[in-house]
Coordinates of C-alpha atoms in Angstrom, one line a residue:
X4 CA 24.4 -12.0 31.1
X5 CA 25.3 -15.0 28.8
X6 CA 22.0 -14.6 27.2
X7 CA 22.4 -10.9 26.2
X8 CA 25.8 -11.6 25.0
X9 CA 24.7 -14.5 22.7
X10 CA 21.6 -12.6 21.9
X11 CA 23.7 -9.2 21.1
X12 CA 26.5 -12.4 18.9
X13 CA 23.8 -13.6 17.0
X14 CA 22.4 -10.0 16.2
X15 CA 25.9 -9.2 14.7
X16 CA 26.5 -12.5 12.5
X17 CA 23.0 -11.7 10.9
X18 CA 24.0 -8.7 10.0
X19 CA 27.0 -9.1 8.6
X20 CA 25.7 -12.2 6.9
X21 CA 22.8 -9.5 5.5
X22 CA 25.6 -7.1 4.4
X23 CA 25.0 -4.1 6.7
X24 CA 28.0 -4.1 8.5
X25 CA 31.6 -5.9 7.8
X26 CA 33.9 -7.7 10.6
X27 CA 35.9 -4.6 11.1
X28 CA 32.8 -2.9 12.9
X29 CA 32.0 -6.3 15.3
X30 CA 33.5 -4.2 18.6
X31 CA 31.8 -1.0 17.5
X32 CA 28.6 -2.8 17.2
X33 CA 28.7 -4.8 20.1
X34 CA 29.4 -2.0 22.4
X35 CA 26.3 0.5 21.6
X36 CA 24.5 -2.9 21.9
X37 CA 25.7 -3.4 25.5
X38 CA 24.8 0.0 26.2
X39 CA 21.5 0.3 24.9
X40 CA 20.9 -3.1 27.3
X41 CA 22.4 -1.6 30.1
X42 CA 25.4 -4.2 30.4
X43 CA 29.0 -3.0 31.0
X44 CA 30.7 -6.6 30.8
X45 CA 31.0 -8.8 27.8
X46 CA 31.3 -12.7 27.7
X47 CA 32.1 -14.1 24.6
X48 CA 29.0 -17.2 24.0
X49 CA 27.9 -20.2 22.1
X50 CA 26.0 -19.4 18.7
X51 CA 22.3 -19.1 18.6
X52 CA 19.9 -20.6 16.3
X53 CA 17.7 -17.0 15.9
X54 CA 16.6 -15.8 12.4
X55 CA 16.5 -11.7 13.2
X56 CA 13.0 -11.6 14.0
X57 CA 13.8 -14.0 16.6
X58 CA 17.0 -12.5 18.1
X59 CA 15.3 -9.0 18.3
X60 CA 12.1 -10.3 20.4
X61 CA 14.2 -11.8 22.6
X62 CA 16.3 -8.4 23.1
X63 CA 12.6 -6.6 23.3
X64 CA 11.9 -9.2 25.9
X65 CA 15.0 -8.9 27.9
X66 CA 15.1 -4.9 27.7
X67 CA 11.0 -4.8 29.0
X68 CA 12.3 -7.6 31.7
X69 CA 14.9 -5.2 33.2
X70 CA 12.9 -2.4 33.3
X71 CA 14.4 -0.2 30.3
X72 CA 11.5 0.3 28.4
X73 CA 7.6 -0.6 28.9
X74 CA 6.4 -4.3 28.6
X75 CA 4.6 -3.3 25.0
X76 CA 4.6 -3.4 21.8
X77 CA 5.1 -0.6 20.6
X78 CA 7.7 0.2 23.5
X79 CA 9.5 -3.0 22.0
X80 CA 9.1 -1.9 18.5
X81 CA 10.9 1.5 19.6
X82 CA 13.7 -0.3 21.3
X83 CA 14.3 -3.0 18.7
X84 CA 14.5 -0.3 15.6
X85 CA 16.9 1.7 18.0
X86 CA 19.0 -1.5 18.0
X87 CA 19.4 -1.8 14.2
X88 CA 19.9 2.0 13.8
X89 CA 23.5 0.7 15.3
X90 CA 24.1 -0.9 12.0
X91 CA 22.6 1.8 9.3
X92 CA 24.9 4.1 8.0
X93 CA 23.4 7.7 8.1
X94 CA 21.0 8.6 5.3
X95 CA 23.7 10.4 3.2
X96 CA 25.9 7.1 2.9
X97 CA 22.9 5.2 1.9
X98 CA 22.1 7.1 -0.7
X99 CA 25.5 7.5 -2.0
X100 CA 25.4 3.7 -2.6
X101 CA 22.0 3.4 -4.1
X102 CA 23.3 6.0 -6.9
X103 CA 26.2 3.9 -7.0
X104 CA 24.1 1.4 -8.2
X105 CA 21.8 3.4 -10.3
X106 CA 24.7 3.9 -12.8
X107 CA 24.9 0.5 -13.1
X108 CA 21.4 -0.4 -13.3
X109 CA 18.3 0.9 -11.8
X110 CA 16.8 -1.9 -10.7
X111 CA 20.1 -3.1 -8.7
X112 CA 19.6 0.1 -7.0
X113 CA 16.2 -0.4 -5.4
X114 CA 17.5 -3.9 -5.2
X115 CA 20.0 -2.8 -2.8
X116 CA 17.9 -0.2 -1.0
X117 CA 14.9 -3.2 -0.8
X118 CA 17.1 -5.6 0.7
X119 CA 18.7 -3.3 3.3
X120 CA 14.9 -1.8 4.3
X121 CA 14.2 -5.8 5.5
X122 CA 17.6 -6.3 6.9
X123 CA 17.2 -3.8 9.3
X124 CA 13.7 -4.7 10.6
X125 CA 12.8 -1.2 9.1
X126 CA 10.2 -3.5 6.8
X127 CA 8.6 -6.0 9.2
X128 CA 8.9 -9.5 6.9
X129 CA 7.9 -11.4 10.3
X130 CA 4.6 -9.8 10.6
X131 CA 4.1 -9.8 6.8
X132 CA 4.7 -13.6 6.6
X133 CA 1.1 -13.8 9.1
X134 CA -1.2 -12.1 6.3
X135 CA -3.1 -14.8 4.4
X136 CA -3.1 -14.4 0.8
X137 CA -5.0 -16.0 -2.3
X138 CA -6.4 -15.3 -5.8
X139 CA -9.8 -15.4 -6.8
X140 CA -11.2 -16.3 -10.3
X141 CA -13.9 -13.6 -11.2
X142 CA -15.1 -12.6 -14.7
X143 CA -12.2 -9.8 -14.9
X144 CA -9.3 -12.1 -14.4
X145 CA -8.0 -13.5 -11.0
X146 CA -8.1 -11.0 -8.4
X147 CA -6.0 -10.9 -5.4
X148 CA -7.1 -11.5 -1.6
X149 CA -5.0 -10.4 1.4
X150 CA -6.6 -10.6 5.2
X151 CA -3.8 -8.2 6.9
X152 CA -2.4 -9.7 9.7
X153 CA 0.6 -7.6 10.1
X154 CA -0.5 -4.0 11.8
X155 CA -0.4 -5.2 15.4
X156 CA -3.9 -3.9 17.0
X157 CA -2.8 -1.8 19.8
X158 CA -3.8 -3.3 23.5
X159 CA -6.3 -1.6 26.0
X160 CA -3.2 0.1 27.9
X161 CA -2.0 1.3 25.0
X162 CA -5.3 2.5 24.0
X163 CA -6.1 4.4 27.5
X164 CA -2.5 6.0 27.3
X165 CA -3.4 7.2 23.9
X166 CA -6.3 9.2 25.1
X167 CA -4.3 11.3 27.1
X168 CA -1.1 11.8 24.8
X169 CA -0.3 15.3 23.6
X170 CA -0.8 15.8 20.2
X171 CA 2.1 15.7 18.1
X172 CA 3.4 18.5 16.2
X173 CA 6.4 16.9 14.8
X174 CA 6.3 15.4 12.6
X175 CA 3.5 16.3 11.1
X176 CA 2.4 13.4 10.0
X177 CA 3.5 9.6 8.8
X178 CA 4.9 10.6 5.4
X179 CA 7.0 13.8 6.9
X180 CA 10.5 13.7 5.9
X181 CA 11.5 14.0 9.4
X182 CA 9.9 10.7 10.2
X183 CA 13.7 9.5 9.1
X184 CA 15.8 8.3 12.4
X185 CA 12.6 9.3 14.3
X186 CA 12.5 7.2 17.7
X187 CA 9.1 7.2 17.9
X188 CA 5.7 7.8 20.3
X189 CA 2.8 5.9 22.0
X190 CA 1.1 8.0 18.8
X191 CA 4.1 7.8 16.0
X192 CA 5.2 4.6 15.3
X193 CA 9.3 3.6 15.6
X194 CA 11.5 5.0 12.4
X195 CA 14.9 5.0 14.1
X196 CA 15.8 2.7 11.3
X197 CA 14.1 4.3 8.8
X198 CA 16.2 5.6 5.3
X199 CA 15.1 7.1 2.4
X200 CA 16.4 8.5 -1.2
X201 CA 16.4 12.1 -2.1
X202 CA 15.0 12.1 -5.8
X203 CA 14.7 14.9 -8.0
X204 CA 11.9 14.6 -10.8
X205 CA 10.0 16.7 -12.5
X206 CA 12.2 19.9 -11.3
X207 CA 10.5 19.0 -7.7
X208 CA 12.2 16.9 -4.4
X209 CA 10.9 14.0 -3.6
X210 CA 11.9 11.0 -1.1
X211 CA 11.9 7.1 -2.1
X212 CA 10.8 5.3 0.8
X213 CA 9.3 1.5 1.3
X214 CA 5.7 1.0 3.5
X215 CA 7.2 -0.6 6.8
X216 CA 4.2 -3.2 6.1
X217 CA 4.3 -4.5 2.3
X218 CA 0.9 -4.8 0.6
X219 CA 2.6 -6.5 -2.7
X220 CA 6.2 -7.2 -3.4
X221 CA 8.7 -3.7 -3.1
X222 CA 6.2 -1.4 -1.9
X223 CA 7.1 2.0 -1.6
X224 CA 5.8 5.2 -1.4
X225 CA 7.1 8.9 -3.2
X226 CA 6.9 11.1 -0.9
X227 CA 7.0 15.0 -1.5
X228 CA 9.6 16.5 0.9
X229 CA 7.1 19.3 1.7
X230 CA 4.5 18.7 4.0
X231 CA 1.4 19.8 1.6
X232 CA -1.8 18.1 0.4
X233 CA -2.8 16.0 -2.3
X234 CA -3.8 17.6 -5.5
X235 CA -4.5 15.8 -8.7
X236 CA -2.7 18.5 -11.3
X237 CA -1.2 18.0 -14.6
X238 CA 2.1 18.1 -12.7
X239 CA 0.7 14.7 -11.1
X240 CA 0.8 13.2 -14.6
X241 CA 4.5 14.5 -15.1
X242 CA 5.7 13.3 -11.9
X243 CA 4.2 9.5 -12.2
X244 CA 6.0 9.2 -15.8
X245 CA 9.6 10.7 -14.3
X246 CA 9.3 8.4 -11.9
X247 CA 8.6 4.9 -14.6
X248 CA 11.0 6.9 -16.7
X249 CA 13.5 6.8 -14.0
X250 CA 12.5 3.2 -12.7
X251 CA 11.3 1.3 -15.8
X252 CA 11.1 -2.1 -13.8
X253 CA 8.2 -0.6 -11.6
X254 CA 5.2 0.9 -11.9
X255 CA 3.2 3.8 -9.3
X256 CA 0.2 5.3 -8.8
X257 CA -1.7 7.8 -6.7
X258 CA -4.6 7.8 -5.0
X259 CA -7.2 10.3 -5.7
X260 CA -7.6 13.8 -4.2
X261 CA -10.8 13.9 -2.9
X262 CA -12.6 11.9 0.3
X263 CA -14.7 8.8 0.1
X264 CA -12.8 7.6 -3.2
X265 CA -9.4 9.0 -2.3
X266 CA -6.4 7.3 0.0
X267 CA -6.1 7.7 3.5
X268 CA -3.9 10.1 4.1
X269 CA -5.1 13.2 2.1
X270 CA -2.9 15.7 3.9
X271 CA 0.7 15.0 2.5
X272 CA 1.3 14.2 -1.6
X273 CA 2.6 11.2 -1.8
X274 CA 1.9 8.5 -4.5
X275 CA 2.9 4.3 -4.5
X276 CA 4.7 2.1 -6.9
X277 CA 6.6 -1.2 -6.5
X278 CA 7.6 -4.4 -8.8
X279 CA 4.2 -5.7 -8.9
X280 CA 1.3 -7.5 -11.6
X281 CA -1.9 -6.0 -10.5
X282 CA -4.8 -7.9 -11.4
X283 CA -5.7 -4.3 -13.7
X284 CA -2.6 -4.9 -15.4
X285 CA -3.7 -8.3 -17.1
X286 CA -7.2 -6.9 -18.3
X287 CA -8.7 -7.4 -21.0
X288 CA -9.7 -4.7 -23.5
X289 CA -13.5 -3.8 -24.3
X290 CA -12.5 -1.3 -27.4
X291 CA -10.1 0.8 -28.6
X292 CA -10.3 4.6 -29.6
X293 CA -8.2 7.5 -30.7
X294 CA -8.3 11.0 -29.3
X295 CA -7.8 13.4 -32.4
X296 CA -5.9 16.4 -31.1
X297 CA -3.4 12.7 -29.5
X298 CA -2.3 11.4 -33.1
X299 CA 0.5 9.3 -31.1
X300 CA -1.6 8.2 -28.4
X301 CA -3.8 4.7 -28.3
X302 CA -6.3 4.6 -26.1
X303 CA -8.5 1.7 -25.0
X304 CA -11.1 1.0 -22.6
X305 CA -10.4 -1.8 -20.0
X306 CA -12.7 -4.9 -19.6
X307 CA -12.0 -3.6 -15.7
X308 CA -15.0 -3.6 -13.0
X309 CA -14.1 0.7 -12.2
X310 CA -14.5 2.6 -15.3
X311 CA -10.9 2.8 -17.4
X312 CA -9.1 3.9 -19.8
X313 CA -5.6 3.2 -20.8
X314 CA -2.9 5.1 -23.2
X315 CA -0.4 4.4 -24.7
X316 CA 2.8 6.5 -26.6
X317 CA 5.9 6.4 -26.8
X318 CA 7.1 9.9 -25.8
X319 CA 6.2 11.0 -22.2
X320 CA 4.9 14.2 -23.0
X321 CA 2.0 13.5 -25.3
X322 CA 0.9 10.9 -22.2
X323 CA 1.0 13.4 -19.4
X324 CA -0.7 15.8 -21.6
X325 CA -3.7 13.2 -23.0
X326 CA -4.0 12.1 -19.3
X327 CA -4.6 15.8 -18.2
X328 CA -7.1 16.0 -21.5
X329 CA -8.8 13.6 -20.0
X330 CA -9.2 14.4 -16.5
X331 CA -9.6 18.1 -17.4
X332 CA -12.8 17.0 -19.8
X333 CA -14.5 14.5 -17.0
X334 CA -13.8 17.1 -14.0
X335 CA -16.8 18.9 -15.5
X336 CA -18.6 15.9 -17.0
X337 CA -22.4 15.6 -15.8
X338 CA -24.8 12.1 -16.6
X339 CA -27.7 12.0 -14.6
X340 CA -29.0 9.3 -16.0
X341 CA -25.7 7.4 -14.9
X342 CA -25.9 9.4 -11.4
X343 CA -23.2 11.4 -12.2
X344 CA -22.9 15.4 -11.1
X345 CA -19.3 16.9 -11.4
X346 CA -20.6 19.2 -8.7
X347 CA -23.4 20.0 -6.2
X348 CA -23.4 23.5 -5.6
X349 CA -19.3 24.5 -5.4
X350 CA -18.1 20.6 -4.2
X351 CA -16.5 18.8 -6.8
X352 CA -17.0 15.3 -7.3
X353 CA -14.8 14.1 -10.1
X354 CA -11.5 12.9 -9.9
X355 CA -9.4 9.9 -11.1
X356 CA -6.9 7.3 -9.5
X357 CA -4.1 7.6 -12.7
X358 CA -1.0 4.3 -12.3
X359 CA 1.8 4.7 -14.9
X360 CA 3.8 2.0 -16.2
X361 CA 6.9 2.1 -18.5
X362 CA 6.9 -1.4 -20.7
X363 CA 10.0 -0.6 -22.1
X364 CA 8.6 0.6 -25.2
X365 CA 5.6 2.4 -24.3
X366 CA 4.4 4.9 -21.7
X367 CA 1.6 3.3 -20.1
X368 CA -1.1 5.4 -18.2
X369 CA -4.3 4.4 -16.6
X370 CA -6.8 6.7 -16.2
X371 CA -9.7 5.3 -13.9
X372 CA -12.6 7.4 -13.1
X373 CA -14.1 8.5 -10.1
X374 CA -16.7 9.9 -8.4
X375 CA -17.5 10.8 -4.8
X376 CA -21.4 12.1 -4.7
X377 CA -23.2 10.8 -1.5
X378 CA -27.5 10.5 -0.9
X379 CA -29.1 9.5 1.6
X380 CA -29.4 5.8 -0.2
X381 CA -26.0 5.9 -0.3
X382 CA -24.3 8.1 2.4
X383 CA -21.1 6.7 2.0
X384 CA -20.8 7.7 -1.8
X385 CA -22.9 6.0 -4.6
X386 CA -19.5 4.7 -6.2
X387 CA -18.8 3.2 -3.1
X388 CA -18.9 -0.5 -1.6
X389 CA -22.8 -0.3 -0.8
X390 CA -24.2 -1.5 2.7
X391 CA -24.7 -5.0 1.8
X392 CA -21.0 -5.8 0.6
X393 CA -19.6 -3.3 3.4
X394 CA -19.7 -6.4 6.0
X395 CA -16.4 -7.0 3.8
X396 CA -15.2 -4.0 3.2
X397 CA -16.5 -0.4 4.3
X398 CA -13.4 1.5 3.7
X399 CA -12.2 4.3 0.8
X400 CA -11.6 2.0 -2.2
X401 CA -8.3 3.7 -3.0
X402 CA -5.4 2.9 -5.4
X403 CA -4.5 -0.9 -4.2
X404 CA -7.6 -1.8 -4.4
X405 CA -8.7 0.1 -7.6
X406 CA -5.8 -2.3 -9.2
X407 CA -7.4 -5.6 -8.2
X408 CA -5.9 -6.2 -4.5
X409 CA -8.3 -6.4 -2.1
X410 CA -6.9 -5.5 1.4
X411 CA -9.2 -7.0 4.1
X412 CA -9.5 -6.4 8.0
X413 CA -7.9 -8.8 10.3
X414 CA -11.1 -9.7 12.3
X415 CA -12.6 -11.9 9.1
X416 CA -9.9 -14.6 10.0
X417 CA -11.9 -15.2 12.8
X418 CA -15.0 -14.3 11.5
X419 CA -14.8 -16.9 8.4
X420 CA -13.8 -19.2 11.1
X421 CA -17.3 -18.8 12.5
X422 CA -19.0 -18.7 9.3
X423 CA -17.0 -22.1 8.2
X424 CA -18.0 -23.8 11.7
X425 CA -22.3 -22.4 10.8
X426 CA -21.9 -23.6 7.6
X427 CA -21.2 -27.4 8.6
X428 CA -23.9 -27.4 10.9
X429 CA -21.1 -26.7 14.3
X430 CA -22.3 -23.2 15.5
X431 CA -25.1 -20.6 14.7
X432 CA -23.1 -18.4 16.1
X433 CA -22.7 -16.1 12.8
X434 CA -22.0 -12.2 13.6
X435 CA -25.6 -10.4 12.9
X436 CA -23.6 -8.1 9.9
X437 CA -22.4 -11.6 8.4
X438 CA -25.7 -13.3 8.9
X439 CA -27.8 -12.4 5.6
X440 CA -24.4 -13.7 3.4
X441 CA -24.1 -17.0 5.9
X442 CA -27.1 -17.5 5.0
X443 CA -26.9 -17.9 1.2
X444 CA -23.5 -19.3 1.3
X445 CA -25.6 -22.3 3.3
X446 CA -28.0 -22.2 0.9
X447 CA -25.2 -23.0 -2.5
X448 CA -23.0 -25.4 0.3
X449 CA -22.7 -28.9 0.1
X450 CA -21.1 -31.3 2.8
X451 CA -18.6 -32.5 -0.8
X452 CA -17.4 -29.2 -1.2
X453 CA -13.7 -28.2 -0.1
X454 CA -15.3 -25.8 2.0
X455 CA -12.1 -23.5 2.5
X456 CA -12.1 -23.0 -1.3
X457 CA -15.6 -22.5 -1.4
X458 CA -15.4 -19.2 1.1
X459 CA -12.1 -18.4 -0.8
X460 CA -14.2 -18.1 -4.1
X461 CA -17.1 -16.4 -1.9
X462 CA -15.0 -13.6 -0.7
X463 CA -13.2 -12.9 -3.8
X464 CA -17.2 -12.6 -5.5
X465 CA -18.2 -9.9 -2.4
X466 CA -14.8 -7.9 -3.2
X467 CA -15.4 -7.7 -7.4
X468 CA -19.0 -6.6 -6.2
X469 CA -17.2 -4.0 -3.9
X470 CA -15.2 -3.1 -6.8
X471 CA -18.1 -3.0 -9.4
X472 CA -19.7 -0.7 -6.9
X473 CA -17.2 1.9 -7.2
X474 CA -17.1 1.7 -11.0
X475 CA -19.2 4.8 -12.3
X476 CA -19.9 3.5 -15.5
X477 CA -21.2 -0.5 -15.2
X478 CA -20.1 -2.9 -17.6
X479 CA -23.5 -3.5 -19.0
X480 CA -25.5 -2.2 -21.8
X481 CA -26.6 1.2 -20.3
X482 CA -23.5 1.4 -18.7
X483 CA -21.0 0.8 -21.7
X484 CA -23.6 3.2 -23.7
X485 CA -22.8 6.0 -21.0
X486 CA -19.2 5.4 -21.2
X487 CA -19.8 6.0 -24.8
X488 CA -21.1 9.2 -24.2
X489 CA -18.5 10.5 -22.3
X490 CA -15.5 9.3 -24.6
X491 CA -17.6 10.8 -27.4
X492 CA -17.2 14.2 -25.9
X493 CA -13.4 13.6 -25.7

């Protein structure tokens, strides 16, 4: 009983200490606490020594213990978010203060709605902290490496019960508005603490969220408050450059519309931003050009392994509309010499992955092109991480990764273990998909070499190739000629 008590004491100092709740709501707090843990008597206790992470394991622990909920994760992910939801005001109140601090400034207002996503466990910093991050020199400029650590694999328990879960209806998906205050499924992950800010722009609703695990610093996701599909429109355009208008201190992109080269979740419009340097955002530039019927508009070409091109204006409008010039023109754009068909038969296969940035002067849009044709060399999409890279990385290249941050599986931390110990002559125990790359790293190694830097600088080489793979136009002399071609049509 002590133990709940002290747990429920330290819970309650935190978050007053985080600014979520003030003394005056200690009893309130303490008492939906008690109840949620099943406990009708209080005893005052001795401090504890528990960051939040901490104190709310130990309350998952203690409410799996007595039988309340399931000894699992994701049962002790439910319980805990249920726990902070005690603290949150309700979604109204929260967004009364963030516009409170809009009018101030608006970075103080994603400040304040940042800070309270973590303080409430809604974004998981704990399971961040565990992804291992480094840059990588490459001919484009350092490029980022993450391993993610932080999504929890589910366990075989979990993964039997999943099999014979219902389907759920509602909501509809991960990005549905009515994901807010949601409790959560063995299928739907725990958003009882889960806020987010109505937004108007571009005469449309749309709702300001943060992803629950970060890939880069602020992280969040525009959501549309209708449950509808992606589509790359000239509205798209609009809506990114509101949204920098509105929030000059980040920038945001969206994915593309189509499979194979688009995000992973297709079915609901949604688009990603953050306060964040992308490697793409320090490029280089190859050449500059100007589009005739865009007087006001510079346009350069990006010394970037995917194919792109970047304006820049001062007024909004002549942006969103070269941007949709541009897609519009390379929607239809055919180079078979380059392997590039708009369509085959009635399927489209251009698109492009457009981030806007606002630099305080400028309107700043990157336009990167895209294609998703497949053949049977490549069934997975000729612009596409291609079977001998895909070891590394076999998923949809979307917008984080367009932008220089490669976001690899878990299982290499272990693997790279293995490939560290075959290297030094420990093991030949190399996975058989690693095998032909083991190989040549063993070739180029040395026993002087600091060998953790040396598969550092290896990986980051496999993920520009992964990258250059997806680029439709390559940065060589047939390729820059073909690029040419198309801007010439422009």
């Amino acid at each position: 009983m002590n133990n709940v008590c002290a747990l429920i004491d330290r819970l309650i100092e935190i978050s007053i200490a985080n600014h979520i709740i003030s003394e005056r709501d200690i009893i309130y707090a303490r008492n939906r606490l008690l109840a949620l843990l099943q406990e009708t008597e209080y005893d005052p206790s001795d401090s504890l020594n528990l960051d939040l992470y901490q104190t709310l394991d130990a309350l998952g622990d203690i409410a799996a213990e007595k039988a309340i909920i399931a000894d699992s994760l994701y049962a002790k992910d439910i319980f805990t978010s249920t726990i902070m939801d005690v603290f949150l005001p309700v979604p109204s109140i929260i967004e009364e203060n963030f516009y409170n601090a809009y009018k101030r400034s608006p970075k103080e207002a994603t400040d304040f709605f940042y800070n309270l996503s973590q303080s409430s466990n809604y974004i998981k910093m704990s399971r961040i902290a565990k992804n291992i991050q480094f840059k990588s020199d490459s001919k484009y400029g350092p490029i980022d490496i993450t391993i993610n650590l932080s999504k929890p694999e589910k366990d075989p328990k979990e993964i039997a019960l999943l099999k014979t879960a219902p389907p759920n209806k509602y909501p509809a998906c991960l990005l549905c508005i009515e994901n807010e205050g949601y409790e959560g499924t063995l299928k739907l992950p725990d958003r009882a603490n889960h806020r987010m800010i109505n937004l108007n722009l571009n005469d449309k609703e749309w709702m300001l969220q943060y992803s629950p695990y970060l890939y880069y610093n602020e992280h969040c996701i525009l959501l549309s408050k209708k449950h509808e599909p992606m589509k790359m429109t000239k509205a798209s355009f609009y809506n990114l450059l509101h949204f920098v208008e509105k929030f000059p201190h980040y920038f945001i992109g969206s994915n593309a519309d189509i499979p194979i080269v688009g995000g992973s979740i297709l079915s609901h419009e949604h688009y990603q931003g953050g306060c964040y340097q992308f490697p793409i955002h320090s490029a280089g530039t190859l050449w500059e050009f100007k589009i005739s019927k865009f007087p006001h508009v510079t346009c350069k070409v990006l010394n970037w392994p995917l194919s792109t091109i970047q304006l820049y204006g001062e007024n909004l409008e002549d942006v969103a509309e070269c941007t949709d010039y541009i897609y519009t023109a390379w929607q239809s754009y055919s180079d078979e010499e380059a392997e590039i068909l708009s369509h085959t038969e009635d399927v489209p296969h251009n698109t492009i992955t457009p981030i806007a940035q606002n630099d305080g002067r400028q309107f700043v849009m990157s336009v990167v092109l895209r294609n998703n044709r497949t053949t049977s060399e490549h069934p997975l999409g000729i612009f596409h991480p291609h079977a001998d890279v895909q070891h590394i990385k076999k998923e949809n290249i979307g917008l984080i990764e367009v932008m220089g941050l490669a976001i690899l599986p878990g299982r290499l931390l272990e693997e790279i273990e293995a490939i560290k110990a075959y290297l030094q002559g420990l093991s030949d125990e190399v996975s058989d998909y690693h095998k032909p790359w083991a190989n040549q790293l063993k070739t180029n190694y040395s026993r002087e070499m600091a060998i953790d830097l040396y598969l550092q600088k290896a990986l980051g080489d496999k993920f520009v190739r992964v990258l250059e793979d997806a680029g439709v136009f390559k940065l060589n002399d047939f390729g820059i000629q073909r690029f040419k071609a198309f801007i010439d049509t422009l």
